[in-house]
Coordinates of C-alpha atoms and ligand atoms in Angstrom, one line a residue:
M1 CA 0.0 0.0 0.0
N2 CA 1.4 3.5 -0.9
S3 CA 1.8 6.2 1.8
E4 CA -1.2 8.1 0.7
S5 CA -3.6 5.2 1.0
K6 CA -2.0 4.1 4.3
I7 CA -2.4 7.7 5.7
K8 CA -6.0 7.7 4.6
E9 CA -6.7 4.3 6.1
L10 CA -5.0 5.2 9.4
T11 CA -6.8 8.6 9.6
E12 CA -10.2 7.0 9.1
L13 CA -9.5 4.2 11.5
L14 CA -8.2 6.5 14.3
N15 CA -11.2 8.9 13.8
Q16 CA -13.5 5.9 14.2
Y17 CA -11.7 4.8 17.4
A18 CA -11.7 8.4 18.7
Y19 CA -15.5 8.6 18.1
E20 CA -16.1 5.4 20.0
Y21 CA -13.8 6.4 22.8
Y22 CA -14.7 10.1 23.3
T23 CA -18.3 10.3 22.1
L24 CA -19.8 6.9 22.8
D25 CA -17.5 6.1 25.8
Q26 CA -17.3 2.6 24.3
P27 CA -13.8 2.0 22.9
S28 CA -13.4 -1.1 20.7
V29 CA -9.6 -1.3 21.0
E30 CA -7.0 -1.0 23.8
D31 CA -5.4 2.5 24.3
S32 CA -2.0 1.0 23.5
E33 CA -3.3 -0.1 20.1
Y34 CA -4.7 3.4 19.5
D35 CA -1.4 4.9 20.5
R36 CA 0.6 2.5 18.3
L37 CA -1.5 3.4 15.2
Y38 CA -1.4 7.1 16.1
K39 CA 2.4 6.9 16.2
E40 CA 2.5 5.1 12.9
L41 CA 0.4 7.9 11.4
V42 CA 2.7 10.6 12.9
T43 CA 5.7 9.0 11.4
L44 CA 4.1 8.7 8.0
E45 CA 2.9 12.3 8.1
E46 CA 6.4 13.5 9.1
E47 CA 7.9 11.7 6.1
N48 CA 5.1 13.0 3.8
P49 CA 4.0 16.4 5.1
Q50 CA 2.2 17.1 1.8
L51 CA -0.1 14.2 2.5
V52 CA -1.4 15.3 5.9
R53 CA -5.2 15.3 5.8
S54 CA -7.3 18.1 7.3
D55 CA -9.3 15.4 9.2
S56 CA -6.2 13.8 10.7
P57 CA -6.4 13.3 14.5
T58 CA -2.9 14.8 14.7
Q59 CA -4.4 18.2 13.7
R60 CA -6.7 18.3 16.7
A61 CA -5.9 18.1 20.4
G62 CA -8.5 16.5 22.6
D63 CA -12.0 15.3 22.2
V64 CA -15.3 16.0 20.6
I65 CA -17.9 18.4 22.0
L66 CA -21.4 16.9 22.4
S67 CA -24.7 18.7 22.1
G68 CA -26.7 18.5 25.3
F69 CA -24.4 20.7 27.4
E70 CA -23.7 24.4 26.8
K71 CA -20.4 25.1 25.2
F72 CA -17.8 26.9 27.3
Q73 CA -15.0 29.0 25.9
H74 CA -12.0 28.6 28.1
P75 CA -10.1 31.9 28.7
Y76 CA -6.9 29.9 28.9
N77 CA -6.0 27.2 26.4
L78 CA -6.0 23.8 28.1
Y79 CA -3.1 21.9 26.5
S80 CA -2.7 18.2 26.0
L81 CA 0.6 16.4 26.7
G82 CA 3.2 15.0 24.4
D83 CA 3.9 11.4 25.2
V84 CA 6.7 8.9 25.2
F85 CA 6.7 5.1 25.6
S86 CA 10.2 4.1 26.6
R87 CA 13.2 5.2 28.7
E88 CA 15.1 6.1 25.5
E89 CA 12.4 8.5 24.3
L90 CA 12.1 10.0 27.7
A91 CA 15.8 10.5 28.0
A92 CA 15.7 12.3 24.6
W93 CA 13.1 14.7 25.9
E94 CA 15.1 15.3 29.0
E95 CA 18.2 16.0 26.9
R96 CA 16.2 18.6 24.9
V97 CA 15.1 20.3 28.1
R98 CA 18.7 20.2 29.5
K99 CA 19.9 22.0 26.4
E100 CA 17.7 25.0 27.2
L101 CA 18.0 24.8 31.0
P102 CA 21.4 23.7 32.3
E103 CA 20.2 22.6 35.8
P104 CA 16.6 21.7 35.5
E105 CA 14.5 20.5 38.4
Y106 CA 11.6 18.2 37.6
I107 CA 8.4 17.3 39.4
C108 CA 7.1 13.8 38.6
E109 CA 3.4 13.2 39.1
L110 CA 1.0 10.3 38.5
K111 CA -0.9 10.4 35.2
I112 CA -4.5 9.9 36.4
D113 CA -6.5 8.1 33.8
G114 CA -9.7 10.2 34.0
L115 CA -11.3 13.1 32.3
S116 CA -9.6 16.5 32.2
L117 CA -11.7 19.3 33.7
S118 CA -11.2 22.9 34.9
L119 CA -12.8 24.6 37.8
Y120 CA -13.4 28.3 38.0
Y121 CA -13.5 29.9 41.4
E122 CA -14.5 33.5 42.0
N123 CA -14.0 34.9 45.4
G124 CA -13.4 31.4 46.5
V125 CA -16.8 30.2 45.2
L126 CA -17.1 27.5 42.5
V127 CA -18.9 29.3 39.6
T128 CA -18.1 27.1 36.6
A129 CA -16.7 23.6 35.8
A130 CA -16.0 22.7 32.3
T131 CA -14.5 19.8 30.3
R132 CA -11.4 20.4 28.3
G133 CA -13.1 19.7 25.0
D134 CA -10.7 20.6 22.2
G135 CA -8.6 22.7 24.7
S136 CA -10.3 26.0 23.7
I137 CA -14.0 25.1 23.8
G138 CA -15.3 22.6 26.4
E139 CA -18.7 21.8 27.9
N140 CA -20.2 23.4 30.9
I141 CA -20.7 20.6 33.4
T142 CA -21.0 22.8 36.5
E143 CA -24.1 21.1 37.9
N144 CA -22.6 17.7 37.5
V145 CA -19.3 18.6 39.1
K146 CA -21.1 20.1 42.1
R147 CA -22.2 16.5 42.8
I148 CA -18.7 15.3 43.1
K149 CA -18.2 15.1 46.9
D150 CA -14.5 16.1 47.1
V151 CA -14.9 19.3 45.0
P152 CA -15.1 22.2 47.4
L153 CA -18.0 24.5 46.5
R154 CA -16.1 27.2 48.5
L155 CA -12.3 27.4 49.0
T156 CA -10.7 28.3 52.3
E157 CA -9.6 31.6 50.8
P158 CA -11.7 34.1 48.8
V159 CA -9.5 33.9 45.7
D160 CA -10.2 34.1 42.0
I161 CA -8.5 31.0 40.5
V162 CA -8.8 28.6 37.6
V163 CA -7.6 25.1 38.4
R164 CA -7.2 22.1 36.2
G165 CA -7.4 18.5 37.2
E166 CA -8.8 15.1 36.5
A167 CA -12.1 13.6 37.4
Y168 CA -12.0 9.8 37.8
L169 CA -14.0 6.9 39.0
P170 CA -12.3 4.9 41.8
R171 CA -11.9 1.2 41.0
K172 CA -14.4 0.1 43.7
S173 CA -17.1 2.5 42.4
F174 CA -16.4 1.3 38.8
D175 CA -16.8 -2.4 39.8
K176 CA -20.1 -1.7 41.6
L177 CA -21.4 0.4 38.7
N178 CA -20.7 -2.4 36.2
I179 CA -22.4 -5.0 38.3
E180 CA -25.4 -2.8 38.6
R181 CA -25.4 -2.2 34.8
E182 CA -25.2 -5.9 34.0
L183 CA -28.1 -6.6 36.4
E184 CA -30.1 -4.0 34.5
G185 CA -29.1 -5.5 31.1
A186 CA -27.1 -2.3 30.2
A187 CA -23.7 -2.6 28.5
P188 CA -20.9 -2.4 31.0
F189 CA -18.3 0.4 30.7
A190 CA -15.0 -0.7 29.2
N191 CA -12.9 1.0 31.9
P192 CA -13.1 3.5 34.7
R193 CA -12.0 6.4 32.4
N194 CA -14.9 5.8 30.0
A195 CA -17.3 5.4 32.9
A196 CA -16.1 8.7 34.4
A197 CA -16.6 10.4 31.0
G198 CA -20.1 8.9 30.6
T199 CA -21.0 9.9 34.1
L200 CA -20.0 13.5 33.7
R201 CA -22.1 13.7 30.6
Q202 CA -25.2 12.5 32.4
L203 CA -28.1 14.9 32.0
D204 CA -29.6 13.7 35.4
T205 CA -27.4 15.0 38.2
K206 CA -28.8 12.4 40.6
V207 CA -27.0 9.7 38.7
V208 CA -23.8 11.7 39.0
A209 CA -24.2 12.0 42.7
K210 CA -24.7 8.3 43.1
R211 CA -21.7 7.1 41.1
G212 CA -18.9 8.3 43.4
L213 CA -16.6 10.3 41.1
A214 CA -13.5 11.9 42.7
T215 CA -10.9 14.4 41.6
F216 CA -7.2 15.2 41.7
L217 CA -6.3 18.8 40.8
Y218 CA -2.8 19.3 39.3
Q219 CA -2.4 22.6 37.6
E220 CA -3.1 26.3 37.9
A221 CA -4.7 27.5 34.6
S222 CA -5.0 31.2 35.6
P223 CA -1.7 33.2 35.8
A224 CA 0.8 31.8 38.3
T225 CA 0.5 32.6 42.0
H226 CA 3.7 30.8 42.9
D227 CA 7.2 30.1 41.7
T228 CA 7.1 26.4 41.3
Q229 CA 4.6 23.6 40.5
E230 CA 5.3 22.0 43.9
E231 CA 4.3 25.2 45.6
V232 CA 1.1 25.4 43.5
L233 CA 0.2 21.9 44.6
E234 CA 0.8 22.7 48.3
Y235 CA -1.3 25.9 47.8
F236 CA -4.1 23.8 46.3
E237 CA -4.1 21.6 49.4
Q238 CA -4.3 24.6 51.6
L239 CA -7.3 25.8 49.6
G240 CA -9.1 22.5 50.2
L241 CA -8.6 21.0 46.8
V242 CA -7.6 17.3 46.5
V243 CA -4.0 16.8 45.3
N244 CA -2.3 13.5 44.6
K245 CA 0.4 12.8 47.2
E246 CA 2.5 10.4 45.0
R247 CA 4.9 12.9 43.6
V248 CA 8.6 13.6 43.8
L249 CA 11.2 16.2 42.8
A250 CA 14.0 15.0 40.5
R251 CA 17.1 16.5 39.1
T252 CA 18.4 13.7 36.8
M253 CA 17.1 11.1 34.4
D254 CA 18.1 8.4 36.9
E255 CA 16.0 10.0 39.6
I256 CA 13.0 10.3 37.2
W257 CA 13.4 6.6 36.2
T258 CA 13.6 5.5 39.8
F259 CA 10.2 7.1 40.5
I260 CA 8.7 5.5 37.3
E261 CA 9.9 2.1 38.5
R262 CA 8.4 2.6 41.9
V263 CA 5.1 3.8 40.4
T264 CA 5.1 0.8 38.1
E265 CA 5.1 -1.5 41.1
L266 CA 2.6 0.6 43.0
R267 CA 0.2 0.8 40.1
D268 CA -1.9 -2.3 40.7
H269 CA -2.3 -1.4 44.4
L270 CA -3.7 2.0 43.8
P271 CA -7.5 2.5 44.3
Y272 CA -7.7 4.3 40.9
D273 CA -6.3 3.9 37.4
I274 CA -3.2 5.6 36.2
D275 CA -1.8 5.3 32.7
G276 CA 1.7 6.8 33.2
V277 CA 3.8 9.4 34.9
V278 CA 3.8 13.1 34.0
I279 CA 7.2 14.8 34.2
K280 CA 7.2 18.6 34.4
V281 CA 9.8 21.3 34.8
N282 CA 9.1 22.5 38.3
N283 CA 10.0 26.2 38.0
L284 CA 7.1 28.1 36.4
A285 CA 9.3 30.9 34.9
Q286 CA 11.3 28.2 33.2
Q287 CA 8.2 26.5 32.0
E288 CA 7.3 29.8 30.3
E289 CA 10.7 30.0 28.8
L290 CA 10.4 26.6 27.2
G291 CA 6.8 27.3 25.9
F292 CA 4.6 25.2 23.8
T293 CA 4.4 23.4 20.5
V294 CA 1.1 23.6 18.6
K295 CA -0.4 20.8 20.7
A296 CA 1.5 20.4 23.9
P297 CA 3.9 22.1 26.4
R298 CA 7.7 21.6 25.8
W299 CA 8.1 21.7 29.6
A300 CA 6.2 18.5 30.3
I301 CA 5.9 15.0 29.0
A302 CA 3.7 12.0 29.7
Y303 CA 5.6 8.7 30.1
K304 CA 3.0 6.0 29.2
F305 CA 3.2 2.5 30.6
P306 CA 3.6 -0.3 28.2
A307 CA 0.4 -2.2 27.4
E308 CA -0.6 -4.6 30.2
V309 CA 0.2 -8.3 29.6
A310 CA -3.0 -10.0 28.4
E311 CA -4.7 -12.0 31.1
T312 CA -4.5 -15.3 29.2
E313 CA -0.7 -14.9 29.0
V314 CA -0.4 -14.4 32.7
L315 CA -2.5 -17.4 33.3
S316 CA -0.4 -19.6 31.0
V317 CA 2.7 -18.5 32.9
E318 CA 1.1 -19.5 36.2
W319 CA 0.1 -22.9 34.9
T320 CA 3.6 -23.8 33.8
V321 CA 5.2 -23.0 37.1
Ligands
NAD1 P1 -3.4 11.9 27.1 O1 -4.3 11.0 27.9 O2 -2.3 11.3 26.3 O3 -2.6 12.9 28.1 C1 -3.0 14.2 28.4 C2 -3.9 14.3 29.6 O4 -3.4 13.7 30.8 C3 -4.2 15.7 30.1 O5 -5.1 16.3 29.2 C4 -4.7 15.5 31.4 O6 -6.1 15.3 31.4 C5 -4.1 14.2 31.9 N1 -3.4 14.2 33.1 C6 -3.5 13.2 34.1 N2 -2.8 13.5 35.1 C7 -2.1 14.6 34.9 C8 -1.1 15.3 35.6 N3 -0.6 15.0 36.8 N4 -0.6 16.5 35.0 C9 -1.0 16.9 33.7 N5 -2.0 16.2 33.0 C10 -2.5 15.0 33.6 O7 -4.1 12.9 26.1 P2 -5.6 12.9 25.7 O8 -5.6 13.8 24.5 O9 -6.5 13.3 26.8 O10 -6.1 11.4 25.3 C11 -5.5 10.7 24.3 C12 -5.4 9.3 24.7 O11 -6.7 8.7 24.7 C13 -4.6 8.4 23.8 O12 -3.2 8.4 24.1 C14 -5.3 7.1 23.9 O13 -4.6 6.3 24.8 C15 -6.7 7.4 24.3 N6 -7.6 7.1 23.2 C16 -8.0 5.8 23.1 C17 -8.8 5.5 22.1 C18 -9.3 4.0 22.0 O14 -10.0 3.7 21.0 N7 -8.9 3.1 22.8 C19 -9.3 6.4 21.2 C20 -8.9 7.7 21.4 C21 -8.0 8.1 22.4

């Protein structure tokens, strides 16, 4: 097959998968398969820039906006993240940062596998909550977010602030939900991430209240109030927002990798799903210096875990012992 037909085929396939994933909340393939095909498309497009199609998923960051909720124009663009899948790729990113910043300090955080949202507080009061959407226009889901128990309706200080984070469904709530759905004859959700997305798009707020969503906030979207990401996270905690405690500061690639190895072991024991580790330059002025590409910040990267070993393989290993 020539590059043009291959690009067309991959574009159509990825758009179909993205529709199933973002709009229907019913993916038909594993994320790792989607990521693999996406990477293949990126490589082909890099080799043949004249063949990039306008409907290519690489030309669009983020998901589709549904009708049913009011659209919401974010005053600050909510960026996605670039991703890497191996130590080598991560080291190459780290080298690039080091070229610009001789002595970088990083903060490594868990990559929560949920749904990105932003919360708008005025005078300390939650006034709006919106999904990321395509990064510029999201959906206004304020009424639903007010039903998430750990989201403070009022902060401890009367500040104007926009915070970004992830809404997720804890594994226990996910299992309970799918048992209920099977009893009702409804199709089970494929994973907690899709269940969280489906829940936040519920038009009946009572359903949202029942399902037990939770949040981790990880970024200030409004202009910086502090010097480092670590200080921002501490400030969030002080304001009453939930912040993930599994994070470390690192100065070298070895230190970053040690954290990734620890998290890899921890992963199955966490009460929520993660799909990787996010590494960010800790100093916010330095983040600004590094800036953004079209789609993602240069000062942060997501390291994604390799695909999980299929259950059948694990079983066969156990049987041969
Ligand atoms: P992403 O999941 O690759 O990463 C970016 C997101 O990470 C951010 O938007 C934010 O929401 C989140 N995040 C979590 N913790 C964070 C932290 N501590 N700091 C910063 N950000 C954090 O990007 P995406 O565009 O949201 O989703 C694309 C992914 O969706 C693909 O890589 C693929 O795995 C999946 N997908 C799967 C299918 C399928 O059919 N299976 C289809 C489409 C997309």
